Short mmCIF file of C-alpha atoms in Angstrom, two decimals:
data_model
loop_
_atom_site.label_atom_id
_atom_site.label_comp_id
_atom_site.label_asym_id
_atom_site.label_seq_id
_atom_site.Cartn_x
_atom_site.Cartn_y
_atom_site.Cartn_z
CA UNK I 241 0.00 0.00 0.00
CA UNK I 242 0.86 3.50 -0.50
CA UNK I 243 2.20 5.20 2.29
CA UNK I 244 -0.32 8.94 2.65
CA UNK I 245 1.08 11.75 4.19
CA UNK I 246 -0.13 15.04 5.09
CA UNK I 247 0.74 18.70 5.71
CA UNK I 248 -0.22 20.96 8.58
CA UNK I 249 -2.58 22.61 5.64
CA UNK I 250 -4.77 19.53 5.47
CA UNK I 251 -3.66 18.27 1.97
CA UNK I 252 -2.93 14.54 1.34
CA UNK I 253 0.01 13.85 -0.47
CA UNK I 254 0.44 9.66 -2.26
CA UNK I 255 3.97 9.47 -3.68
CA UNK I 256 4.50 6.68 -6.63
CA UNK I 257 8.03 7.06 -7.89
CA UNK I 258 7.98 11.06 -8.74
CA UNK I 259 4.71 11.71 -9.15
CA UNK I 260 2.51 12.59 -6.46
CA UNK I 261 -1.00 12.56 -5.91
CA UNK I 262 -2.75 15.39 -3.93
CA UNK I 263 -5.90 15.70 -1.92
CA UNK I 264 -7.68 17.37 0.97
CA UNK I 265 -7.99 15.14 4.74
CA UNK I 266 -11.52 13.88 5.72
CA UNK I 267 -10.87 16.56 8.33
CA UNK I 268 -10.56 19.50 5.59
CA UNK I 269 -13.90 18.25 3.80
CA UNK I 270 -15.97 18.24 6.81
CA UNK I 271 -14.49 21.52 8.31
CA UNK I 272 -15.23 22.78 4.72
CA UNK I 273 -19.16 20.98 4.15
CA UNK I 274 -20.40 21.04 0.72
CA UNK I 275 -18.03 21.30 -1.57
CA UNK I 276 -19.67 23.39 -5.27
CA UNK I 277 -16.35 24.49 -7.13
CA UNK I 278 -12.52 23.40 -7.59
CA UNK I 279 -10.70 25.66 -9.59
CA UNK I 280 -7.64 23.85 -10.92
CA UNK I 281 -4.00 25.42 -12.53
CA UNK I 282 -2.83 24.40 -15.70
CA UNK I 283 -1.58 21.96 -16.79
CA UNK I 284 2.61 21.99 -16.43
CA UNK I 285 2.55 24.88 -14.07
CA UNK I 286 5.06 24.84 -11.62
CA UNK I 287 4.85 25.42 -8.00
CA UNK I 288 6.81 25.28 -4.50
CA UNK I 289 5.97 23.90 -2.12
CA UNK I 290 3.19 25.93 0.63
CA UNK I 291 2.15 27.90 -2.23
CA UNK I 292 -1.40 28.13 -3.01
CA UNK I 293 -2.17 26.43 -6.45
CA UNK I 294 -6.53 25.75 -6.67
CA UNK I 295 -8.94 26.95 -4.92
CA UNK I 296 -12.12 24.83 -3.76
CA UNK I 297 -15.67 26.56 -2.80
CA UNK I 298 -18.01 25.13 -0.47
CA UNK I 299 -21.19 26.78 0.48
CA UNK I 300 -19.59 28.37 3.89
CA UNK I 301 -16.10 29.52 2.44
CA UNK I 302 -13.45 29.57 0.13
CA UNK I 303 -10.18 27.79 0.88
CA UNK I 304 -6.85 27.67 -0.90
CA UNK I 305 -5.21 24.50 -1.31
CA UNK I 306 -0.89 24.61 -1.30
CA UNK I 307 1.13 22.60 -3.24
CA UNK I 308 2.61 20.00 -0.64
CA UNK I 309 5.85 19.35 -2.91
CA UNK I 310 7.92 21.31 -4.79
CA UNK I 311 6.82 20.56 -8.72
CA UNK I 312 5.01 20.78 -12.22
CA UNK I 313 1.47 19.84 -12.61
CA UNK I 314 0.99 16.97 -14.71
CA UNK I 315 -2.91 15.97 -14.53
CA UNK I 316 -6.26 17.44 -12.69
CA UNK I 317 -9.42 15.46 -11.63
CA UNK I 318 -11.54 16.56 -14.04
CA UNK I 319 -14.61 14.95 -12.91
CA UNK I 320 -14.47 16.79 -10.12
CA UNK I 321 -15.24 19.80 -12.41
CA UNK I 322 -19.08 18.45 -12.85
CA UNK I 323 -19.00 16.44 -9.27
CA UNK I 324 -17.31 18.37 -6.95
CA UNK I 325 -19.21 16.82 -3.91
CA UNK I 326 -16.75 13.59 -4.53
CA UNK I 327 -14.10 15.52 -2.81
CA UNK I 328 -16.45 15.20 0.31
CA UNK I 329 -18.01 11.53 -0.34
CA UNK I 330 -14.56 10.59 -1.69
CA UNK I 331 -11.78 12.31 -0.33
CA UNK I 332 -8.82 10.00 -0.27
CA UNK I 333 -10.01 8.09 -3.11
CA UNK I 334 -12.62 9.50 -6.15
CA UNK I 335 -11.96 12.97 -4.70
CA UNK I 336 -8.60 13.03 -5.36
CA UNK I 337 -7.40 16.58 -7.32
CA UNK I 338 -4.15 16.62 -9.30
CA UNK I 339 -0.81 14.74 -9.47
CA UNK I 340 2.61 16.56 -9.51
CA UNK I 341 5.91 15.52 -10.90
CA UNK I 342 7.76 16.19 -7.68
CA UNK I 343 11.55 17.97 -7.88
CA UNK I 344 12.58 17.41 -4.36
CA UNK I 345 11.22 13.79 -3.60
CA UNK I 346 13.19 13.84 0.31
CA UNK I 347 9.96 16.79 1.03
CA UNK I 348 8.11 14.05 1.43
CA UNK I 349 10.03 12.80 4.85
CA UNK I 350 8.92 15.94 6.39
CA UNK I 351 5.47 15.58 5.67
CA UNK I 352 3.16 14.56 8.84
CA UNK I 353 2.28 10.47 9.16
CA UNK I 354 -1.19 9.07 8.89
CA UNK I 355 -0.60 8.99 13.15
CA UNK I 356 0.83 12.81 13.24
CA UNK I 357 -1.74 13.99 11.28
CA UNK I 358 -4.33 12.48 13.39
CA UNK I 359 -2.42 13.77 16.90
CA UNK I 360 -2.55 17.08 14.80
CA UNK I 361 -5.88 17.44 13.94
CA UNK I 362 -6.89 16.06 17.29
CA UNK I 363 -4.93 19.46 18.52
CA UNK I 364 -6.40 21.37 16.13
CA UNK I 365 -10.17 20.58 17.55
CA UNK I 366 -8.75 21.13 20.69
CA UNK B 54 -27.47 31.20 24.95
CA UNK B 55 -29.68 28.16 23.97
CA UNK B 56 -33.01 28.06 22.18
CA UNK B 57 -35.13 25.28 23.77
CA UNK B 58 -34.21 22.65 21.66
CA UNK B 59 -30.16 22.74 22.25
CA UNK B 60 -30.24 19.10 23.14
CA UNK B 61 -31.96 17.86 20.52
CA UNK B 62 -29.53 19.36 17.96
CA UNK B 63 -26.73 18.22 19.73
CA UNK B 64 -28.51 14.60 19.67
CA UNK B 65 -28.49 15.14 16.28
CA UNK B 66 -24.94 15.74 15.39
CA UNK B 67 -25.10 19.16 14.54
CA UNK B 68 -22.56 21.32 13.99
CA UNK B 69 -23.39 24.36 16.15
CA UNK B 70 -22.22 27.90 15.33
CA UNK B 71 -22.36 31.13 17.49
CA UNK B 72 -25.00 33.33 15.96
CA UNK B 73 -25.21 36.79 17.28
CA UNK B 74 -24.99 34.95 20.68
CA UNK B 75 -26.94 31.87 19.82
CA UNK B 76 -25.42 28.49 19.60
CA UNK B 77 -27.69 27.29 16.54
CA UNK B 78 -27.16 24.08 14.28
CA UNK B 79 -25.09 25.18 10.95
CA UNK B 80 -26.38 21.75 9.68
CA UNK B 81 -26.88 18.28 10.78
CA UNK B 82 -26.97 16.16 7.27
CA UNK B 83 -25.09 18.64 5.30
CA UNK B 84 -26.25 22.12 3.88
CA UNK B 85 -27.06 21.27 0.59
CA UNK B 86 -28.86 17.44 1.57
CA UNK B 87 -31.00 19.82 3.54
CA UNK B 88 -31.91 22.26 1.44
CA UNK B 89 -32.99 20.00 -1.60
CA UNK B 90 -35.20 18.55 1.32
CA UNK B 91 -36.82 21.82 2.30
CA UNK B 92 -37.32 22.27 -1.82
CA UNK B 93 -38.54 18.69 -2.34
CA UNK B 94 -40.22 17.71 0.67
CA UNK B 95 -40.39 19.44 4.13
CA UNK B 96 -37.82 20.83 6.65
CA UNK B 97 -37.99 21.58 10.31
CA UNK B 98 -35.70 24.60 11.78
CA UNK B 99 -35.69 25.80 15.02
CA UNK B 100 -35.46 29.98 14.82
CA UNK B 101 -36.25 30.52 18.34
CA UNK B 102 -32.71 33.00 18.26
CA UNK B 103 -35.43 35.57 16.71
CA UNK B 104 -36.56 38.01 18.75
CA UNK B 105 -40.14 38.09 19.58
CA UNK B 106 -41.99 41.14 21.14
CA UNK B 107 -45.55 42.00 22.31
CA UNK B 108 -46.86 45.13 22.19
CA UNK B 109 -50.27 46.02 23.97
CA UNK B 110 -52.15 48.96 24.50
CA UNK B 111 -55.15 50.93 23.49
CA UNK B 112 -53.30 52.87 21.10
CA UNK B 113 -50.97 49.98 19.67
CA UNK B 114 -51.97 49.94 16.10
CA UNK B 115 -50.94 53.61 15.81
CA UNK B 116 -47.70 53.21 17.69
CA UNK B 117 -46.50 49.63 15.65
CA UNK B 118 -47.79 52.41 12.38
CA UNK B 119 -45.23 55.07 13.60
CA UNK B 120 -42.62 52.32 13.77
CA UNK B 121 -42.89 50.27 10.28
CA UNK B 122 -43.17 51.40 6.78
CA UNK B 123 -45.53 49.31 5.65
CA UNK B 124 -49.80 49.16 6.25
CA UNK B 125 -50.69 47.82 9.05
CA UNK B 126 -53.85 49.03 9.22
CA UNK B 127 -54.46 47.01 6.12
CA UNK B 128 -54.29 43.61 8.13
CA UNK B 129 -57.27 41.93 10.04
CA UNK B 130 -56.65 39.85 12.81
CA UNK B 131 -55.14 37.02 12.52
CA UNK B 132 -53.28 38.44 10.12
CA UNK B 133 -49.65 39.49 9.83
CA UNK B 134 -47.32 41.62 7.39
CA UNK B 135 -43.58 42.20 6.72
CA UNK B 136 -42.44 45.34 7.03
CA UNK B 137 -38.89 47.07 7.36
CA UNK B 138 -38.39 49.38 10.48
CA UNK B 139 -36.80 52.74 9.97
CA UNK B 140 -34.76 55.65 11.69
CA UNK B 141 -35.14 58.90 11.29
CA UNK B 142 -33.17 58.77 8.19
CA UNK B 143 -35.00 56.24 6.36
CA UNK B 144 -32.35 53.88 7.32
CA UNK B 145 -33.09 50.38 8.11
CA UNK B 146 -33.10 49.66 11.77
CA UNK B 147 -34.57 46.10 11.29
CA UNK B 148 -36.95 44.10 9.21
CA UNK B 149 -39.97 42.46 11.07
CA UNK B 150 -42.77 40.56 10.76
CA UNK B 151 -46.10 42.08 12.87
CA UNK B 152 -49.15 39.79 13.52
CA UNK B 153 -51.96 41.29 14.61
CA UNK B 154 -53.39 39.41 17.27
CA UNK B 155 -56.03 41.62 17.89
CA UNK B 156 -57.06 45.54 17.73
CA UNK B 157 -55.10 46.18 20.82
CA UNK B 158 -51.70 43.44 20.89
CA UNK B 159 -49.08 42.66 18.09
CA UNK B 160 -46.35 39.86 18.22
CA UNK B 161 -43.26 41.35 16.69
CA UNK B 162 -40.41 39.13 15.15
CA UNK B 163 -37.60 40.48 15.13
CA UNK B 164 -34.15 39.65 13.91
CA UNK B 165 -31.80 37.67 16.66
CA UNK B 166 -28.35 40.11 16.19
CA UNK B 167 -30.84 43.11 16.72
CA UNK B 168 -33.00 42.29 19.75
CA UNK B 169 -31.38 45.00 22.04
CA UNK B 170 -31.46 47.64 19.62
CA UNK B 171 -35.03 47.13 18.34
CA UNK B 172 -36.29 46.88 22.19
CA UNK B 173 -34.99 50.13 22.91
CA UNK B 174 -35.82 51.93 19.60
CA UNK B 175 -39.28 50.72 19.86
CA UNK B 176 -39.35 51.81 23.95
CA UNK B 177 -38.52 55.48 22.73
CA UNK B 178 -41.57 55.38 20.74
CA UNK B 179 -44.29 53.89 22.48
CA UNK B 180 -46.81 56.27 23.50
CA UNK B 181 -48.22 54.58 26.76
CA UNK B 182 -48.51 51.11 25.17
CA UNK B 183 -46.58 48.29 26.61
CA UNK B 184 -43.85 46.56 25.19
CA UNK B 185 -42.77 43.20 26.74
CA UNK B 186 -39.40 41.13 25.03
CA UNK B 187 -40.73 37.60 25.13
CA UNK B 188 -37.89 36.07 23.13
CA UNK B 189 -37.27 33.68 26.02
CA UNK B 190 -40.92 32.91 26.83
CA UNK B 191 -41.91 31.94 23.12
CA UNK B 192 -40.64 29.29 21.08
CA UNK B 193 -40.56 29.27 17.26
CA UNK B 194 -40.46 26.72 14.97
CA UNK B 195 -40.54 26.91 11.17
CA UNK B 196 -41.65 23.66 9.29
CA UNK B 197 -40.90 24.86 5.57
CA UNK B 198 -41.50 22.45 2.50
CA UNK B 199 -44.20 21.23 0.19
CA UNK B 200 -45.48 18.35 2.81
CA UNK B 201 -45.29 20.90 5.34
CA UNK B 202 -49.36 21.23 5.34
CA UNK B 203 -49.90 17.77 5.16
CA UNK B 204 -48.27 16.91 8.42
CA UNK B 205 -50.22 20.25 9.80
CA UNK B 206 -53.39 18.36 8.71
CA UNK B 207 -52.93 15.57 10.72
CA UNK B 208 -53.88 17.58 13.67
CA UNK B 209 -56.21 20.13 12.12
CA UNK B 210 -58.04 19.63 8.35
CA UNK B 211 -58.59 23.42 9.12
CA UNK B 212 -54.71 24.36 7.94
CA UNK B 213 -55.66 23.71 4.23
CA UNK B 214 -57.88 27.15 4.18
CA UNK B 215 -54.88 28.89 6.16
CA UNK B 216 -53.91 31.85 3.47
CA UNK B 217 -50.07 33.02 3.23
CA UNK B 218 -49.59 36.11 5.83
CA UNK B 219 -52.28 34.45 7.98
CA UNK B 220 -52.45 32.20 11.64
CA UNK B 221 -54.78 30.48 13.95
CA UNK B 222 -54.35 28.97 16.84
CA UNK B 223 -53.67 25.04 16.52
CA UNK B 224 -53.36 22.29 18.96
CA UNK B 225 -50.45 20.60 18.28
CA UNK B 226 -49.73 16.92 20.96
CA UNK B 227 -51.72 18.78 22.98
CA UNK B 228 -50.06 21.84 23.06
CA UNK B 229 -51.62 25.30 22.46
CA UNK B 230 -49.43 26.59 19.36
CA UNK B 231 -50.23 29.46 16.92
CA UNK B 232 -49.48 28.58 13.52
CA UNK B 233 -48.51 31.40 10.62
CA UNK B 234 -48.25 30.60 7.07
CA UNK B 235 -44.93 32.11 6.70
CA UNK B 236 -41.25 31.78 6.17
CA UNK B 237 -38.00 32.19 4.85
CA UNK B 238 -37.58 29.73 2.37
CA UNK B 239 -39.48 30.48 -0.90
CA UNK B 240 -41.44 27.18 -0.14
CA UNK B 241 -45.00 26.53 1.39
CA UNK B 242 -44.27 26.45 4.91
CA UNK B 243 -45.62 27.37 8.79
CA UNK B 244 -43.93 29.05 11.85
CA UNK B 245 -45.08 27.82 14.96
CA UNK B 246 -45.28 29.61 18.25
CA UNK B 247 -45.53 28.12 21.37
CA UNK B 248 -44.81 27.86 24.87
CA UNK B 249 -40.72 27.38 25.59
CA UNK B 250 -42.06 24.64 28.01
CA UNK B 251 -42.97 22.40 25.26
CA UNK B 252 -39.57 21.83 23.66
CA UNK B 253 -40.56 18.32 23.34
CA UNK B 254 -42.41 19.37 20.26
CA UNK B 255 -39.51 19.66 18.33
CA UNK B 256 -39.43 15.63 18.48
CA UNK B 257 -43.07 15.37 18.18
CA UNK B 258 -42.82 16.87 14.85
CA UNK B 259 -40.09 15.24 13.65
CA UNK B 260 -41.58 11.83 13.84
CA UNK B 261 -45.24 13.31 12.66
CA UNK B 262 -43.29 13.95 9.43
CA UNK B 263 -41.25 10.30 9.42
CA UNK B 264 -43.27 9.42 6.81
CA UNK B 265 -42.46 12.17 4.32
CA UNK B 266 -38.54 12.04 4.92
CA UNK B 267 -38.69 15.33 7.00
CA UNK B 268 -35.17 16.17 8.23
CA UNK B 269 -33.81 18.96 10.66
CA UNK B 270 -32.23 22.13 8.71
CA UNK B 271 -29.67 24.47 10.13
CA UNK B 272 -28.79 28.13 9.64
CA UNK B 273 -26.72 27.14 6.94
CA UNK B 274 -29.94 25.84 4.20
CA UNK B 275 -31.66 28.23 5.20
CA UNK B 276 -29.35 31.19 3.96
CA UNK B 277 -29.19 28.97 0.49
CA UNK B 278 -32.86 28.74 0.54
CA UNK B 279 -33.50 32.73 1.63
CA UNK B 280 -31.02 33.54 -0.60
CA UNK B 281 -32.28 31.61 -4.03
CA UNK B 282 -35.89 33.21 -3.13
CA UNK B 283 -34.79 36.97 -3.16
CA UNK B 284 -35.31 37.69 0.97
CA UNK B 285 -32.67 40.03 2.61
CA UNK B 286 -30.86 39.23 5.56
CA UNK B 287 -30.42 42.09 7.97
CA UNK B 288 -26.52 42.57 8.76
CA UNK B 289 -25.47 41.23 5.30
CA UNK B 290 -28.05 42.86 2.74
CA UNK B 291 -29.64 45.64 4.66
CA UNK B 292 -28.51 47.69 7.69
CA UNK B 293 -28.82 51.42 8.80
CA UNK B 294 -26.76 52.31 6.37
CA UNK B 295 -29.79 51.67 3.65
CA UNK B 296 -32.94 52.53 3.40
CA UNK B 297 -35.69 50.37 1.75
CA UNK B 298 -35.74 51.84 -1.39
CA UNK B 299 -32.18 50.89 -1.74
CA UNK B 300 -32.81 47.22 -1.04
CA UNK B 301 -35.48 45.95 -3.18
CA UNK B 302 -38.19 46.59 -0.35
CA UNK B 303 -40.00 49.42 -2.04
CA UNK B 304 -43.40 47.54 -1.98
CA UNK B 305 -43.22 47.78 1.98
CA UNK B 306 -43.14 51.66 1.61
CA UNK B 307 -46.29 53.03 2.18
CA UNK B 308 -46.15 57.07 1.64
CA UNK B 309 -49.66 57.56 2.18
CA UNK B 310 -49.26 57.16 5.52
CA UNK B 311 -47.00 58.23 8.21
CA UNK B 312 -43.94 56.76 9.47
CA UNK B 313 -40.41 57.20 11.18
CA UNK B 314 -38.41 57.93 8.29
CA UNK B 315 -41.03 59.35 5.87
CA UNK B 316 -39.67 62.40 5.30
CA UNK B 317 -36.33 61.18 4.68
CA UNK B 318 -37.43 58.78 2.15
CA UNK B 319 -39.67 61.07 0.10
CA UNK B 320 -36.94 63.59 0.04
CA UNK B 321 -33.37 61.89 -0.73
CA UNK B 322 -33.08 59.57 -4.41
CA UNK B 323 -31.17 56.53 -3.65
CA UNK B 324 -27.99 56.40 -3.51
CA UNK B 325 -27.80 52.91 -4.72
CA UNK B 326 -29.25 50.32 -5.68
CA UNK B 327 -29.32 46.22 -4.29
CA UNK B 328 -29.64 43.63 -7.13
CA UNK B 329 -29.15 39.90 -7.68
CA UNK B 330 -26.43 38.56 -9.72
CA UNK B 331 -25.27 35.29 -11.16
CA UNK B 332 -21.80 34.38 -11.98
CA UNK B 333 -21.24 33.43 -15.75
CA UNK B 334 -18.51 30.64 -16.76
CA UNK B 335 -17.82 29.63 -13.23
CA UNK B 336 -19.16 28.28 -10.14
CA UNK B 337 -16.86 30.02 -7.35
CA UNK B 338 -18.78 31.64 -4.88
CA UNK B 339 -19.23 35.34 -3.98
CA UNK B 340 -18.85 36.50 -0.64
CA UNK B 341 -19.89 39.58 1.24
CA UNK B 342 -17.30 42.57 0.83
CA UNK B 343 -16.09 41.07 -2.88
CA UNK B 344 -16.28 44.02 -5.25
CA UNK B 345 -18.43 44.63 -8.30
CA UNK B 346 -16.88 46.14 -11.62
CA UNK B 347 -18.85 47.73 -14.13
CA UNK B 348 -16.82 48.86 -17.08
CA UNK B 349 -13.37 48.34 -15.70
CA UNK B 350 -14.79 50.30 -12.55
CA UNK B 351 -15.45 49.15 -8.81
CA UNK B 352 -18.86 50.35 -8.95
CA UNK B 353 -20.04 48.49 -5.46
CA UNK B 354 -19.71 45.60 -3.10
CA UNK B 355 -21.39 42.05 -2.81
CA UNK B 356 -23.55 41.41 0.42
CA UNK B 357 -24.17 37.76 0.38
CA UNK B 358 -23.22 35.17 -1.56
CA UNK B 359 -24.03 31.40 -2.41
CA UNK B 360 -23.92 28.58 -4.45
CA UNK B 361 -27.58 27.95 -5.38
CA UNK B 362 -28.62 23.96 -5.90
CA UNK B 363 -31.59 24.44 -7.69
CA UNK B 364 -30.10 26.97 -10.65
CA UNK B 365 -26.77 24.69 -10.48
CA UNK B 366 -25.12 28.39 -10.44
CA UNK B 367 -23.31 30.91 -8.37
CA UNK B 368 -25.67 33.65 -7.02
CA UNK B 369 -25.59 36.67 -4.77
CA UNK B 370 -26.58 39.87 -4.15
CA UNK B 371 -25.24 43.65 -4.07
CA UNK B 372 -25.50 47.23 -3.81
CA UNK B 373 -24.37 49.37 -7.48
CA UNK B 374 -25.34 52.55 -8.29
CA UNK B 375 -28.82 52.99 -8.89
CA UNK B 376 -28.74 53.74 -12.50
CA UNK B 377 -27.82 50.53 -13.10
CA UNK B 378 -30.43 47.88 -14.81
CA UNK B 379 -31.07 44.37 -14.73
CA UNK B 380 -29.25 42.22 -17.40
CA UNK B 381 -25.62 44.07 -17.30
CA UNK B 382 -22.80 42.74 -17.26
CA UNK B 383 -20.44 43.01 -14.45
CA UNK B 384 -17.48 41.27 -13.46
CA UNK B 385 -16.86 40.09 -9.22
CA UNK B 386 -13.53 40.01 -7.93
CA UNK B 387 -13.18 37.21 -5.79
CA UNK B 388 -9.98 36.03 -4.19
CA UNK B 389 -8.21 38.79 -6.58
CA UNK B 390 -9.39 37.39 -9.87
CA UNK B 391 -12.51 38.73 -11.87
CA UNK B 392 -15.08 36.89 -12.45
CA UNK B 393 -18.12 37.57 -15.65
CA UNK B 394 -21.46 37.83 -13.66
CA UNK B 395 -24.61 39.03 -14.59
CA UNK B 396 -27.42 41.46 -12.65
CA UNK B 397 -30.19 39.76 -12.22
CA UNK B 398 -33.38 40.38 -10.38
CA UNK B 399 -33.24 39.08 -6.36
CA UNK B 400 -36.13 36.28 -6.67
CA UNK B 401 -34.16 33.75 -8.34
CA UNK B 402 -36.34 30.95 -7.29
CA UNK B 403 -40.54 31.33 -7.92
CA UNK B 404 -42.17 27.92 -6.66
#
């Protein structure tokens, strides 16, 4: 199985040789509810890592969502363009959003574990 | 504070929000599961945060007259109206709904954030007649949907002659309630008053409606579902910074009477103007403070926003100058990028 990390910005990162695949935590889609609208970057843009590349809507608020590893977009979810609401039913597996050819693989080491991330969020609540 | 029926929402799984002081459900199924309910079938929300006041007295009907802009002498009793309430300078101090209960006492509802102010506005202005804040006494519940009336009509058969704007008094599991045909959803619906003893009716109503698939709605479906049917919300869409001919609430003016504000209204134009708008060629949402551009211009500001279901489009509302007209095109900035949107007119939804 694929080991699924996270960073402190609720984004799920799955790393398969260089190319990553990005999504939010069942955390971010329930703090978020209803998910209406992703707005995705191109294709082949590049981004580092923290830096805010789409942008999802749900019916409460707007939230930015960084790029976990330094790289060049390679593909988007398009079905989430029609079925957005996937990101909420779905969020580690049909809601996934884009994958990333990655630059700096070893970012992935300081990414949070499946355990941190739970400790995290379990902080986070408070 | 807590409405009544705190518990129950928390029984639930709600997720609660402060409102204006209020910890009130946000949702329990999910926003948008619970508005296509309220559309489709029937919804139950508890809105006991509103404030609700009684005014008595011999002279009542004059002094609630003074206070709102619209008729109220053209209401029987049992009847009720909606009606903004103004300042001096035609500005909106609150929009309320006034049932006359009979020629000498009217139940005002009144918004929850404005409570305070509206007691004391309306104390300065009462001319012997009584007003008593019974927010805490009363309990309201709205049961909005197209099978609304059919789980009504398992108490009473009487409900089915029940015209909008109108109430009677209903018993409901025993309980005395008054029943309005009223609410803030676009759909068929009822708020019902009652005793804050009776909290168990929240339950009670909930499994009456078990058979149409009735769920619990929060604050959140209900700004969807106001929103889609063209109804302001007071903080977001109007405030004292408006008057009602701003906002689209010129049919509540009634200059052939008088009215706190009159003068101000007959004498200044508006300034601007409130319309709906849809966003063309993309389904972010608008929120309040995101600003309108006409013509390369920023010509105004948004004052709610939403994502509405049942048009499967971005929708909203706000203030541009007044010469403005419906069908322009305008462009919203949201999150630094312009979006193409269109004015539109406020009732975006007609059952």
């Amino acid at each position: 199985m694929t080991e699924r990390r996270f960073t402190q910005d609720h984004e799920w990162v799955e790393l398969s040789g260089d190319t990553a695949t990005v999504g939010i935590s069942n955390f971010a889609q329930d703090q978020l509810g209803d998910i209406v609208s992703i707005e995705f970057p191109e294709i082949s843009s590049k981004f580092k890592q923290k830096e805010a590349m789409a942008i999802v809507d749900s019916v409460k608020a707007s939230s930015d969502i960084y790029c976990p590893m330094d790289g060049t977009i390679i593909e988007i979810n398009k079905n989430l363009q029609d079925h957005p609401e996937l990101i909420n039913k779905s969020p580690y597996d049909e809601g996934w959003m884009l994958k990333l050819k990655v630059s700096n693989i070893s970012q992935f080491e300081n990414l949070m574990t499946q355990q941190q991330y739970e400790k995290f969020v379990g902080e986070e609540k408070g | 504070m807590r409405t009544p029926f705190f518990e129950d929402h928390v029984k639930l799984g709600a997720k609660m929000v402060d409102f204006h002081g209020w910890d009130m459900p946000l949702q329990y199924s999910g926003i948008l599961d619970e508005q296509k309910t309220v559309r489709n079938n029937v919804g139950l929300f508890d809105i006991s945060h509103m404030g609700r006041f009684r005014l008595t007295g011999e002279t009542s009907e004059e002094c609630i007259q003074n206070l709102v802009t619209n008729d109220v002498s053209k209401i029987a009793e049992n009847q009720a109206i909606y009606s903004p309430m103004c300042n001096e300078e035609g500005g909106i101090i609150d929009d309320v709904i006034v049932s006359k209960i009979s020629q000498n006492e009217f139940l005002i509802v009144v918004n929850s954030s404005n409570i305070k102010k509206d007691f004391e506005w309306m104390q300065r202005h009462l001319d012997g007649n009584k007003l008593k804040d019974e927010t805490q006494k009363i309990a309201l519940l709205a049961l909005q949907g197209p099978n609304a009336q059919a789980i009504i009509e398992k108490h009473t058969s009487e409900i089915a002659k029940l015209k909008p704007f109108h109430f009677m008094k209903v018993k409901l599991h025993g309980q005395d309630c008054m029943i309005s045909r009223t609410g803030y959803t676009g759909e068929d619906g009822f708020e019902i008053f009652f005793d804050s003893s009776a909290s168990i009716l929240w339950e009670k109503l909930l499994s009456d409606g078990q058979i149409f698939g009735i769920k619990p709605a929060g604050l959140g479906a209900r700004d969807v579902l106001r929103l889609e049917a063209g109804m302001m919300l007071y903080g977001n869409d109007i405030d004292e910074s408006v008057t009602p001919l701003e906002a689209p609430l010129k049919w509540t003016v009634k200059l052939e009477k008088n009215f706190i504000g009159k003068n101000a209204l007959e004498k200044n134009e508006p300034k601007k103007r409130l319309f709906g708008f849809e966003i063309i060629g993309s389904k972010r949402v608008a929120r309040q403070n995101d600003q309108i551009i006409y013509e390369g211009k920023n010509v105004g500001r948004v004052t709610s926003g939403t994502f509405s279901p049942t048009l499967g489009k971005s929708i909203g509302f706000g203030y541009v100058p007044p010469e403005m007209q419906l069908g322009q095109d305008i462009q919203i900035v949201i999150g630094g990028k312009n979006y193409d949107a269109k004015l539109r007119s406020t009732r975006f939804y007609k059952k």
